Short mmCIF file of C-alpha atoms in Angstrom, two decimals:
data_model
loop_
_atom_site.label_atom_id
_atom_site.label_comp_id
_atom_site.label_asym_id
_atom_site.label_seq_id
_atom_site.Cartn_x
_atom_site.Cartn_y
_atom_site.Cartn_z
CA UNK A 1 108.33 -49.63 -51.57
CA UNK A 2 110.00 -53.46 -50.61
CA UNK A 3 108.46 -56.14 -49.52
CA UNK A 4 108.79 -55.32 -45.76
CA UNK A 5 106.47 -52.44 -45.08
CA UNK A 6 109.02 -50.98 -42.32
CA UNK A 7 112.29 -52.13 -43.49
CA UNK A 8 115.23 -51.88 -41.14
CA UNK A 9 118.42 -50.60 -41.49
CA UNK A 10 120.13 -53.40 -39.50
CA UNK A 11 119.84 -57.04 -40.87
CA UNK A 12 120.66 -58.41 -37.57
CA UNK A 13 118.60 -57.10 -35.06
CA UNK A 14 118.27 -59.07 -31.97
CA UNK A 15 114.79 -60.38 -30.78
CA UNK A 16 114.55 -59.27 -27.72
CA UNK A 17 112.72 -56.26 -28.30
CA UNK A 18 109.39 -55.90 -27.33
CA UNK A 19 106.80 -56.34 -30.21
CA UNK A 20 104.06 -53.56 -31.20
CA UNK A 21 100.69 -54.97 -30.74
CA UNK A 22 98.95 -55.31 -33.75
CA UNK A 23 95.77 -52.70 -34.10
CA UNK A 24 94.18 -54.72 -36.95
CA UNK A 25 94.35 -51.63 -38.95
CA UNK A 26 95.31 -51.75 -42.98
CA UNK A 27 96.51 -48.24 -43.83
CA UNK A 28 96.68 -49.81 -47.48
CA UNK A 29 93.33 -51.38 -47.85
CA UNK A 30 92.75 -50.46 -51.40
CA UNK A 31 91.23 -52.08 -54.42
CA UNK A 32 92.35 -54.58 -56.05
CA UNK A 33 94.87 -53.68 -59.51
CA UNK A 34 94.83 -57.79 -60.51
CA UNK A 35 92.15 -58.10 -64.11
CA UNK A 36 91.67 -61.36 -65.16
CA UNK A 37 94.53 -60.90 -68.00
CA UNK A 38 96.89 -60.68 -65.26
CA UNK A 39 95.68 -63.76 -63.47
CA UNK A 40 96.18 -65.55 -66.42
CA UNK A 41 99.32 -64.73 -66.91
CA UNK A 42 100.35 -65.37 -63.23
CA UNK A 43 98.15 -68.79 -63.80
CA UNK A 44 100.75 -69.80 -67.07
CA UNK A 45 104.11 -67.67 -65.36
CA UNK A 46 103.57 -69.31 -61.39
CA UNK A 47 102.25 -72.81 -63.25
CA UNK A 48 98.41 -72.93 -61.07
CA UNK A 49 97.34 -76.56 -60.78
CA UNK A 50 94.56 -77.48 -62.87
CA UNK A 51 92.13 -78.07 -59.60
CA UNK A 52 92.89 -74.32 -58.03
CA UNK A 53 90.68 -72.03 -57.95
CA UNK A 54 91.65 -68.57 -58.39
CA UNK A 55 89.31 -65.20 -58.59
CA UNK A 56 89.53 -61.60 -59.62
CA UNK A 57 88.53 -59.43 -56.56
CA UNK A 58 85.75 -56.76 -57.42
CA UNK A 59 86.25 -53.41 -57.01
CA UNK A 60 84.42 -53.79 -53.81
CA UNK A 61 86.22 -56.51 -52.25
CA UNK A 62 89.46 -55.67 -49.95
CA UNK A 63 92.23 -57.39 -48.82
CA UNK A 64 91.88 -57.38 -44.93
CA UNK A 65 87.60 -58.87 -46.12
CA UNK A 66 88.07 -62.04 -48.09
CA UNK A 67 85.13 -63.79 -49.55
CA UNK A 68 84.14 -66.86 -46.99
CA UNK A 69 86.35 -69.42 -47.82
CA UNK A 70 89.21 -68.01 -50.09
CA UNK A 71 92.32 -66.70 -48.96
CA UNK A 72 94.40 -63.42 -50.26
CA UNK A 73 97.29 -64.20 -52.00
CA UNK A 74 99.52 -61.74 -53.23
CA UNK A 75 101.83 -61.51 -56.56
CA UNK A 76 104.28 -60.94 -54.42
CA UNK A 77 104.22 -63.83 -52.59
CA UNK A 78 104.33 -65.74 -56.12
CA UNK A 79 108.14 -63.70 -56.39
CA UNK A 80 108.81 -64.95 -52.70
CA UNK A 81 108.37 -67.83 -54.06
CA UNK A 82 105.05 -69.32 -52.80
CA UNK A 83 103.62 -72.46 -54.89
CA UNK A 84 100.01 -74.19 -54.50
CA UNK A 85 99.29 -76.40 -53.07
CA UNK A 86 101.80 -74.48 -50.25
CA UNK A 87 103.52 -77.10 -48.27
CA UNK A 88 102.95 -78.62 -44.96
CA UNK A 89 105.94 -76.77 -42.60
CA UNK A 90 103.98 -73.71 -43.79
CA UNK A 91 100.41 -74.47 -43.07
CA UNK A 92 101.75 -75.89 -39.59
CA UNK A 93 103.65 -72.40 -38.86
CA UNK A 94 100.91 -70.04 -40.09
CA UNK A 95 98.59 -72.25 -38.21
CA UNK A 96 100.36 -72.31 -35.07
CA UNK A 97 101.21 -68.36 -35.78
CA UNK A 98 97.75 -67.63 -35.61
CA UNK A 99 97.67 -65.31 -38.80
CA UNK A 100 96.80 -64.97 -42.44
CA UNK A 101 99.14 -65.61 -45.42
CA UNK A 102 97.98 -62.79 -46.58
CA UNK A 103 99.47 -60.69 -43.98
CA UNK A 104 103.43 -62.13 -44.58
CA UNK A 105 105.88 -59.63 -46.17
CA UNK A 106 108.00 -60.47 -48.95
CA UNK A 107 111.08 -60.80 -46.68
CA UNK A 108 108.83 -62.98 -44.38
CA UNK A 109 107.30 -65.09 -47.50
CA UNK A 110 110.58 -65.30 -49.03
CA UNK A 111 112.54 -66.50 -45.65
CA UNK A 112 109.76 -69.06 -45.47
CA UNK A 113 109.86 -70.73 -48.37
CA UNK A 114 113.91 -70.25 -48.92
CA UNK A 115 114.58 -72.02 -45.48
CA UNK A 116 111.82 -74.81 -46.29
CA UNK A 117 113.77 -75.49 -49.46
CA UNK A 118 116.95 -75.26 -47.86
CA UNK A 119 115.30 -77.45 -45.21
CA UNK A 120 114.38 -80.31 -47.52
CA UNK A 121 117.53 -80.17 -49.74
CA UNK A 122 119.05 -81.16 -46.43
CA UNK A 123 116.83 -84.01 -46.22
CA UNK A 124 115.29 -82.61 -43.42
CA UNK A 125 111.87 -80.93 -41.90
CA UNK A 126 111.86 -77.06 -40.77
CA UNK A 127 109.50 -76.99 -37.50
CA UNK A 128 108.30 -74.39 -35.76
CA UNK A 129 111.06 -74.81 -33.40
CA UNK A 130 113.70 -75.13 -35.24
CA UNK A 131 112.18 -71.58 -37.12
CA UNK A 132 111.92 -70.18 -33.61
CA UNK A 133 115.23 -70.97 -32.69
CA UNK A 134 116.90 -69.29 -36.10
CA UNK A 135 114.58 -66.39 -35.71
CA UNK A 136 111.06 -64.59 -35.10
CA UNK A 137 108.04 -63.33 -36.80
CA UNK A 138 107.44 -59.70 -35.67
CA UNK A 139 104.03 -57.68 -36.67
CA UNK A 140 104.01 -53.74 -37.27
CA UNK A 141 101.19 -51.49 -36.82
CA UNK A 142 99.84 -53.05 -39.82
CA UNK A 143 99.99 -56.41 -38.89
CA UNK A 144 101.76 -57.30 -41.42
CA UNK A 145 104.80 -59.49 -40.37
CA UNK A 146 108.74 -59.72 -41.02
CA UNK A 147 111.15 -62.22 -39.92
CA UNK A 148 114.01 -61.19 -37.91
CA UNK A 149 117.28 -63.14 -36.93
CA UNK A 150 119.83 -62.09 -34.26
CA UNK A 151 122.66 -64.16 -35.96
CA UNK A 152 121.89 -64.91 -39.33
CA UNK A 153 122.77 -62.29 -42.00
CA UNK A 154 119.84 -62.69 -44.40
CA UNK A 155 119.09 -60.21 -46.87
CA UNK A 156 115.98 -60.24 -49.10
CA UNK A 157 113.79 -57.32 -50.31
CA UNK A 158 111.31 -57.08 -53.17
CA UNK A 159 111.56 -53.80 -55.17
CA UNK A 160 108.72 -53.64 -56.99
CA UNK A 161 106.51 -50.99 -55.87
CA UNK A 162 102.72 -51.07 -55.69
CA UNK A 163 102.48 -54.71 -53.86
CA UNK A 164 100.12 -54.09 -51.53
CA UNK A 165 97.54 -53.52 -54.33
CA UNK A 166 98.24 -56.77 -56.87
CA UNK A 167 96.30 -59.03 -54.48
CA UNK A 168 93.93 -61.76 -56.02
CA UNK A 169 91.52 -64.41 -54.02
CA UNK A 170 92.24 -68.14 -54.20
CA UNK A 171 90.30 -71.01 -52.74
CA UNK A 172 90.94 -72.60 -48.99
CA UNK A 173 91.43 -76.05 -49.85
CA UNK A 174 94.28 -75.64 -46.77
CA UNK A 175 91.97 -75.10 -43.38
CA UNK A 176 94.12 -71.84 -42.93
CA UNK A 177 93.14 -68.80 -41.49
CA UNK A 178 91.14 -66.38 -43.68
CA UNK A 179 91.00 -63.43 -42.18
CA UNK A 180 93.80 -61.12 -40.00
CA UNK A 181 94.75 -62.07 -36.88
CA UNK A 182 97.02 -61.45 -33.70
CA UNK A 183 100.10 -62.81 -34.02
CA UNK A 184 101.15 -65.86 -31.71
CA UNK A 185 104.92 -66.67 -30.59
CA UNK A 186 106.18 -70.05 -31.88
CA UNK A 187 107.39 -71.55 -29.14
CA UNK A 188 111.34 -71.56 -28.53
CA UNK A 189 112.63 -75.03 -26.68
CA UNK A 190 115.56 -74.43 -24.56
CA UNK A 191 117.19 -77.90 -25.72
CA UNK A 192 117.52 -76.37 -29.58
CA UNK A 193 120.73 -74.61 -29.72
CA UNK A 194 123.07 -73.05 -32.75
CA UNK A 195 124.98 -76.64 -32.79
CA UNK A 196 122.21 -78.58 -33.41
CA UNK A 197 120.27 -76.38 -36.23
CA UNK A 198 123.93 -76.98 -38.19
CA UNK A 199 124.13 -80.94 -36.91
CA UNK A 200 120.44 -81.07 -38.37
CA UNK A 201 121.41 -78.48 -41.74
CA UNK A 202 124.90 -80.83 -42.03
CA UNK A 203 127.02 -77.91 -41.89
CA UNK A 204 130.43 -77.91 -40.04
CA UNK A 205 130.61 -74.26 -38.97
CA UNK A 206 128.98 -70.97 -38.73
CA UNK A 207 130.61 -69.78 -41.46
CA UNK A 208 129.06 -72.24 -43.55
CA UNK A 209 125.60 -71.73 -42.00
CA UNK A 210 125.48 -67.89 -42.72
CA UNK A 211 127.27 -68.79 -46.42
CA UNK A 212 123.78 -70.79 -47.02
CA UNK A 213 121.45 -68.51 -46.09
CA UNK A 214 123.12 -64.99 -46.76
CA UNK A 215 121.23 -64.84 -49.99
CA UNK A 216 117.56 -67.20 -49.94
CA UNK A 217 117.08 -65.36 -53.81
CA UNK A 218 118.80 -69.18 -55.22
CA UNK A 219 116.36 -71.13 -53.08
CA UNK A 220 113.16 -69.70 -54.60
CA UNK A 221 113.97 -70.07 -57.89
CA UNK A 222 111.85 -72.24 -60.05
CA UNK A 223 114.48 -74.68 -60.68
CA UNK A 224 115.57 -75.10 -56.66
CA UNK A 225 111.55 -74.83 -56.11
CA UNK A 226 110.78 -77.92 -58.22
CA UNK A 227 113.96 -79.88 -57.03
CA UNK A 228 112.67 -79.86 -52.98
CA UNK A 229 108.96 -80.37 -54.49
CA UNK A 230 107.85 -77.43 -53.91
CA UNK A 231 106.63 -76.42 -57.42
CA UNK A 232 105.18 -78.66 -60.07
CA UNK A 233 106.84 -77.09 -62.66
CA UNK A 234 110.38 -77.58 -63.86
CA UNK A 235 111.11 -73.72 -64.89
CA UNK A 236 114.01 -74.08 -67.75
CA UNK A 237 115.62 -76.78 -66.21
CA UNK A 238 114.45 -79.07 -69.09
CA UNK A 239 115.84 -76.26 -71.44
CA UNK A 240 118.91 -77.38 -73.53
CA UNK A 241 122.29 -75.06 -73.36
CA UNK A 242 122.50 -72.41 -76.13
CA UNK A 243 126.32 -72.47 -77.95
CA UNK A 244 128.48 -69.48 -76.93
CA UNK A 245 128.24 -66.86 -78.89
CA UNK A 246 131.27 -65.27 -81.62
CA UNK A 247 131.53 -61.70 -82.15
CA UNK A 248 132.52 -61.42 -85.96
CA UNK A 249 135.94 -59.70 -86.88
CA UNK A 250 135.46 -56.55 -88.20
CA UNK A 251 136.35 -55.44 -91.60
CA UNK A 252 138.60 -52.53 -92.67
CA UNK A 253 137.10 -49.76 -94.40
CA UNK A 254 138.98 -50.44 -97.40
CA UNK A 255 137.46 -53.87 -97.80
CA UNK A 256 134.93 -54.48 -100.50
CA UNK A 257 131.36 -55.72 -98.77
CA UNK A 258 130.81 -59.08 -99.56
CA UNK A 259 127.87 -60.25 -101.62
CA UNK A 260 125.39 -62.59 -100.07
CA UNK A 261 125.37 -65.81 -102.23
CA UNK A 262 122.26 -66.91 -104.14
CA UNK A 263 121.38 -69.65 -105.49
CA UNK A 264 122.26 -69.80 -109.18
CA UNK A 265 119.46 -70.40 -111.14
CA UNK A 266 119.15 -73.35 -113.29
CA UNK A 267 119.96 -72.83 -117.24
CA UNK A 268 117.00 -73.02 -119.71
CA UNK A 269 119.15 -74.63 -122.17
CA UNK A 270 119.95 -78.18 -121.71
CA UNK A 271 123.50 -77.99 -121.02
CA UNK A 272 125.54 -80.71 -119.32
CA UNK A 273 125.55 -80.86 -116.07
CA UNK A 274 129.35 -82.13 -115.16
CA UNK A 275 130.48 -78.83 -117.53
CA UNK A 276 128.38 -76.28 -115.48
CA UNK A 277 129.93 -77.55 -111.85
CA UNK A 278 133.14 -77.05 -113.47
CA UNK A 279 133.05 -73.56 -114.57
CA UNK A 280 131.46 -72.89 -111.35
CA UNK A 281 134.14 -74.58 -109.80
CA UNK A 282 137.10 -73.00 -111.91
CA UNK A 283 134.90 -69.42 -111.21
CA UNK A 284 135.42 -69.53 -107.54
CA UNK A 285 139.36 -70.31 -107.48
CA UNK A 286 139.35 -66.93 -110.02
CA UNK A 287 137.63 -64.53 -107.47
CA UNK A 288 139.74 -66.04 -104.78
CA UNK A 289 142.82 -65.42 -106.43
CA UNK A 290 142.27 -62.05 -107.19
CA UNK A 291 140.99 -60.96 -104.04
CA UNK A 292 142.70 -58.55 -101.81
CA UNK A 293 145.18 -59.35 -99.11
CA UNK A 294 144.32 -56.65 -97.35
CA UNK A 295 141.10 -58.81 -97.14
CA UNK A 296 142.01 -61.46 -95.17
CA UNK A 297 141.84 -61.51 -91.28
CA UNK A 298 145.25 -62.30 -90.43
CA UNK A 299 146.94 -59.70 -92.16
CA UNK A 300 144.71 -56.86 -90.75
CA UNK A 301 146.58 -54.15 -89.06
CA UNK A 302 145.20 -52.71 -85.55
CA UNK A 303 146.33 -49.23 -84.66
CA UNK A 304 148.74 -49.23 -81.78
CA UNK A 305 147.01 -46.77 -79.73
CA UNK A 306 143.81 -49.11 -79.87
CA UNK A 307 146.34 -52.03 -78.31
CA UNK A 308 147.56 -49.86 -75.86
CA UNK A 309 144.58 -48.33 -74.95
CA UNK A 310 142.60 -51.84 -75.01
CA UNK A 311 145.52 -53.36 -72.87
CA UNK A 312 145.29 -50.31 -70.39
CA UNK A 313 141.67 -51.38 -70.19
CA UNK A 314 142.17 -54.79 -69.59
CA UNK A 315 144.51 -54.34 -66.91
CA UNK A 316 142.49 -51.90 -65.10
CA UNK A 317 139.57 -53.88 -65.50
CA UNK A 318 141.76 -56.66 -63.98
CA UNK A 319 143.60 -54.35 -61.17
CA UNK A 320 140.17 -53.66 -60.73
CA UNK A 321 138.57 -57.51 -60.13
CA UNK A 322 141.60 -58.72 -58.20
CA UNK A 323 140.60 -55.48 -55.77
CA UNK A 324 137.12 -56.29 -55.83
CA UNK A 325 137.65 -60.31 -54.31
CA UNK A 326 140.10 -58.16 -52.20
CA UNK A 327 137.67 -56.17 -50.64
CA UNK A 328 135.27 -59.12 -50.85
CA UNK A 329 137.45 -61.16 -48.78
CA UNK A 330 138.16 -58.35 -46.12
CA UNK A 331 134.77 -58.25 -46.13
CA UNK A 332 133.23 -61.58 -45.72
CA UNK A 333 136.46 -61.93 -43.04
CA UNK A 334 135.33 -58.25 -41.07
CA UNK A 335 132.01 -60.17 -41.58
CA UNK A 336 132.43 -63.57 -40.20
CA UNK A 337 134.48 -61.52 -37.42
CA UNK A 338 131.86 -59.83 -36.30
CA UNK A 339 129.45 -62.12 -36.83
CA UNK A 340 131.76 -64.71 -33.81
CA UNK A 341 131.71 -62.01 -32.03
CA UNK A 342 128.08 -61.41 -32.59
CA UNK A 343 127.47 -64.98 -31.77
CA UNK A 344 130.15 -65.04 -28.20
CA UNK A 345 128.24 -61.89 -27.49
CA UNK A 346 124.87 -63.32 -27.50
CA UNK A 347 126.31 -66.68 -25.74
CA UNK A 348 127.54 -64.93 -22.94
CA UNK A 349 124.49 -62.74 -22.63
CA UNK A 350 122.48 -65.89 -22.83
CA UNK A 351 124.77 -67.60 -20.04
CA UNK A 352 124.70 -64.39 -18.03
CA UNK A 353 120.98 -64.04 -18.14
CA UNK A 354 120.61 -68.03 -17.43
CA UNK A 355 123.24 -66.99 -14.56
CA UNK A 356 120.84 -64.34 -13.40
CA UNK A 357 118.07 -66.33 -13.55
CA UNK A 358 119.33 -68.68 -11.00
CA UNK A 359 120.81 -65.89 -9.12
CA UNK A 360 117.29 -64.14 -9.29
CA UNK A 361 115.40 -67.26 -8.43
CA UNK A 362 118.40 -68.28 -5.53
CA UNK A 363 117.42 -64.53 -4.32
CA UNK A 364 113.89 -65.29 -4.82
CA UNK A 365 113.74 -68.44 -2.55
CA UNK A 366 116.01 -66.56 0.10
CA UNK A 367 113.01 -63.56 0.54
CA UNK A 368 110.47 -66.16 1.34
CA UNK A 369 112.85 -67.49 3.20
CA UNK A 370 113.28 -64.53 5.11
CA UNK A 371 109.89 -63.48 4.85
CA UNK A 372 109.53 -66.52 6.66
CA UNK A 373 111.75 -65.78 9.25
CA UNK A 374 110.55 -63.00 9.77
CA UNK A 375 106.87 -63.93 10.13
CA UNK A 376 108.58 -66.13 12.76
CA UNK A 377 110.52 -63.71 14.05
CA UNK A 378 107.40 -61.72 14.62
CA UNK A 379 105.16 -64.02 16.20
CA UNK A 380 108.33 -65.11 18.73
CA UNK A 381 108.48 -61.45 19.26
CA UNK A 382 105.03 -61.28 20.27
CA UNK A 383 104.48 -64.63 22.39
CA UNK A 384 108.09 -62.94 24.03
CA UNK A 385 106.02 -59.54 24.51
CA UNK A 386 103.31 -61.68 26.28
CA UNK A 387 105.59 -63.63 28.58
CA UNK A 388 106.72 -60.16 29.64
CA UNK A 389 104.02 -59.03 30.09
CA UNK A 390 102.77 -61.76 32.49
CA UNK A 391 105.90 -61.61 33.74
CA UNK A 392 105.64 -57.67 35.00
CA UNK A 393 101.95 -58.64 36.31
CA UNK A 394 103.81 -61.36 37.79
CA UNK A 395 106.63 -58.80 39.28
CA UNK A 396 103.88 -56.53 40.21
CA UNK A 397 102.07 -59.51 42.15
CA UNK A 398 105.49 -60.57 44.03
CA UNK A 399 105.86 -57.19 45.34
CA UNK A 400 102.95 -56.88 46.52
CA UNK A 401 103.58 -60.24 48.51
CA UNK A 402 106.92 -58.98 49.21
CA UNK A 403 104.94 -56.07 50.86
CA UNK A 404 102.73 -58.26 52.48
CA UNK A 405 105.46 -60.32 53.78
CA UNK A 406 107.45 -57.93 55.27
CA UNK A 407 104.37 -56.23 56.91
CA UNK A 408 103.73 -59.91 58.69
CA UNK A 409 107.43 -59.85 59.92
CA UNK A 410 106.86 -56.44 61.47
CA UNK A 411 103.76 -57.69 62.55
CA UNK A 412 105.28 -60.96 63.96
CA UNK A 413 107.91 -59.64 65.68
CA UNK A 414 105.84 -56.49 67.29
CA UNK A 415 103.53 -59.73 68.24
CA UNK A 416 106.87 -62.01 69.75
CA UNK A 417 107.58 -59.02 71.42
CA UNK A 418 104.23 -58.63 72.90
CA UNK A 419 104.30 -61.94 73.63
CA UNK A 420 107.31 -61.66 75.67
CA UNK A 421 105.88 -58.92 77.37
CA UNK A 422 102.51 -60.78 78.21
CA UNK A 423 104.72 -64.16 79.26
CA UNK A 424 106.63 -61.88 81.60
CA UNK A 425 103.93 -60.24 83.22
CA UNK A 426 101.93 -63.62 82.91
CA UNK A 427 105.02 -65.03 84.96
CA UNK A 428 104.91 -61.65 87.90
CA UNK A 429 101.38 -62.92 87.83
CA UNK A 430 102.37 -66.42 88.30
CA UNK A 431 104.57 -65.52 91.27
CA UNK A 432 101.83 -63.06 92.54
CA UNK A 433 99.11 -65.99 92.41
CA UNK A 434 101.35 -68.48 93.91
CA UNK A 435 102.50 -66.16 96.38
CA UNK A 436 98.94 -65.13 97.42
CA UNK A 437 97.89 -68.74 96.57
CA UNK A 438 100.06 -69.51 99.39
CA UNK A 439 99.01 -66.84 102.14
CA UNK A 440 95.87 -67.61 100.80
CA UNK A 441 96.12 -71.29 101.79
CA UNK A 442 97.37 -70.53 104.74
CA UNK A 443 94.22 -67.98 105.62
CA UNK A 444 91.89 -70.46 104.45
CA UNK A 445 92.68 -73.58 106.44
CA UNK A 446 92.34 -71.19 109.62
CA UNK A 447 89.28 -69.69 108.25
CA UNK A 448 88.03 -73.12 106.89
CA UNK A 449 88.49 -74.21 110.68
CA UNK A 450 86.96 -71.38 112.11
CA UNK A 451 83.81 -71.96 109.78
CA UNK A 452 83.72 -75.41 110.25
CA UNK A 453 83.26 -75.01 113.94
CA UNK A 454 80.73 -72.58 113.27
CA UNK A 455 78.97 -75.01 111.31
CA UNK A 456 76.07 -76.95 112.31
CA UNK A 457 78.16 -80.46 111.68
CA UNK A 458 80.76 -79.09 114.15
CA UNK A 459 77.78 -78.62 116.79
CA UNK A 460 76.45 -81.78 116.05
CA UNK A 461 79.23 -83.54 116.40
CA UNK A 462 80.16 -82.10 119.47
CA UNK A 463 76.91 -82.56 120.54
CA UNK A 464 76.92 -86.04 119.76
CA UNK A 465 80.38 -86.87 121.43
CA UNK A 466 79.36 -84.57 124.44
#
């Protein structure tokens, strides 16, 4: 078991997948294998600050249940390379993450803390940003978390096995999250690109970008750890340079062993001194003179077959190096190959999806545009439907006059014709009445004369001219 409780096959998986939501379930919510032995040692081997304070979980206590007030640390966070107090761009990303430490992975643990160092032996801050930006945190069922990168090729794993039992409970002097929670995007700015994480890391290239961080092992060691400030503790760095070791030439069979020297002791007798250094001295030269020359390491002989046989090694072993940094350079080329074209690949699906988001929002504005127009549309449709209709009540009513109208010219001109007829007859009658107004005239004078005489006027008239 690594580190990562789901490790993937591909390094560079893009983050664009969708994550799992977290269930808040521990499948490996055991007891705790840490005894107080242990904690020592990881107190003297990780170099604990006097002032923390670190306890030995009971056989009751769990992992995903801290005491009030302590957090869960794991050993192998102390391999990612985690130090106490843990420093500032962590608390701020695990605070703004919304989770535990105790629920980071080794790869995520050991990503942390390698780009903090490499961070800050830049000269520089890692913010949640600029993390979000070179990659993301995802959470498995579990809820534990990895870190995943869609262009840097980072490669970390912890083999030891058993990890998710070696668990101890230290102190939150921090304000950090205690217990398990639901993990919380870090924001990603638009106006952080690829160019200026390497302006801000001082690299020149890509290249040079995924040579840093290909292997984060060299930024959590001790040494790096304690250089950025991250430890308190030097590790061997203080340590002075052992001389390189000589393998002894070895002696032919045929050789006599050599006898270790001792001391000689010192006479009883009182003999002189200068006399005793002498024979000692002239005792030496003897036993070098008749030693050997077969003894001496110039003159031994080496079988050919061992030459030949050592050479053939040699060679190999060198045919065998040069084709190694062969293959290593085909490699890290094929590598930083696909990697460009990893990185053009993701540029142009970044500038295609920015180009369909305008297109998208462009189309966007045009429905409601058109919805618009049609709600306009409509509601001119329907004022138009109302118009017509007036106008067809309207048609119905001018018809209907149109009737009317024409029935008043038939009944005008059957009334001018009557007319004619009654002017006609009113002029026979005329001519009748004037006619007979005329006989009558005539007939009345006579008559008027005849009545007048037969009036009493007439006879007193006479009467009184008689």
């Amino acid at each position: 078991m690594s580190g990562d409780p789901n490790p993937s096959k591909d390094h560079l998986m893009d983050t664009s997948g969708a994550r799992r939501p977290h269930k808040g379930a521990v499948l490996d919510d055991g007891a705790s294998s840490v005894t107080s032995d242990s904690l020592t040692v990881l107190h003297k081997k990780f170099h604990f600050p006097n002032a923390l304070v670190a306890t030995v979980p009971k056989r009751s206590d769990r992992a995903s249940h801290p005491p009030p007030g302590y957090l869960v640390v794991y050993e192998t966070h102390l391999r990612a390379g985690l130090r106490f107090p843990p420093p500032p761009e962590l608390t701020d990303i695990v605070a703004r993450s919304g989770v535990s430490i105790a629920q980071f992975s080794y790869r995520a643990m050991s990503m942390m803390i390698g780009l903090i160092g490499l961070f800050r032996d830049r000269g520089v801050v890692l913010t949640p940003e600029c993390l979000s930006k070179m990659g993301r945190f995802i959470s498995d069922t579990q809820g534990r978390l990895t870190f995943r990168s869609k262009w840097l090729d980072i490669r970390t794993r912890d083999h030891l096995k058993s990890w998710a039992s070696a668990f101890f409970f230290v102190k939150n002097d921090w304000g950090l999250t205690e217990r398990w929670g639901k993990l919380t995007d870090l924001p990603a700015p638009l106006h952080i690109g690829e160019e200026d994480i390497m302006r801000i890391l001082k690299v020149p290239d890509i290249e040079h970008l995924l040579y840093e961080v290909r292997y984060l092992g060299r930024y959590i060691e001790e040494e790096f750890l304690f250089k950025v400030g991250l430890s308190i503790h030097a590790g061997r760095s203080e340590a002075k340079m052992l001389k390189k070791s000589t393998k002894a030439p070895e002696l032919p069979a045929s050789a006599p062993v050599p006898v270790p020297k001792v001391a000689p002791k010192r006479p009883v007798g009182g003999g002189d001194p200068q006399s005793l250094k002498k024979k000692r001295t002239e005792g030496v030269a003897t036993s070098a003179d008749k030693a050997p020359s077969s003894s001496s390491p110039a003159r031994m002989r080496i079988p050919e077959d061992v030459l030949n046989h050592q050479c053939i090694g040699r060679r190999h072993v060198d045919d065998l190096l040069l084709r190694r940094k062969v293959l290593e350079a085909e490699l890290t080329h094929s590598l930083n190959e696909w990697n460009n074209e990893f990185v053009k690949v993701k540029y142009l699906q970044g500038e295609y999806k920015r180009r369909y988001d305008s297109r998208t929002k462009e189309v966007r504005v045009l429905e409601e545009e058109l919805s618009e127009c049609r709600t306009e549309l409509a509601n001119i449709v329907h004022s138009v439907s109302l118009q017509n209709q007036q106008i067809d009540r309207l048609q119905v009513d001018l018809d209907e006059e149109q009737t009317v109208i024409t029935q008043l010219r038939k009944d005008q001109k059957t009334a001018a014709e009557t007319v004619g007829k009654l002017e006609a007859e009113n002029k026979r009658s005329r001519t009748l009445l004037a006619e007979k107004e005329a006989a009558l005239s005539d007939l009345e004078s006579s008559r008027i004369v005849e009545d007048f005489k037969k009036s009493i006027a007439f006879k007193s008239i006479i009467q009184d001219h008689v």
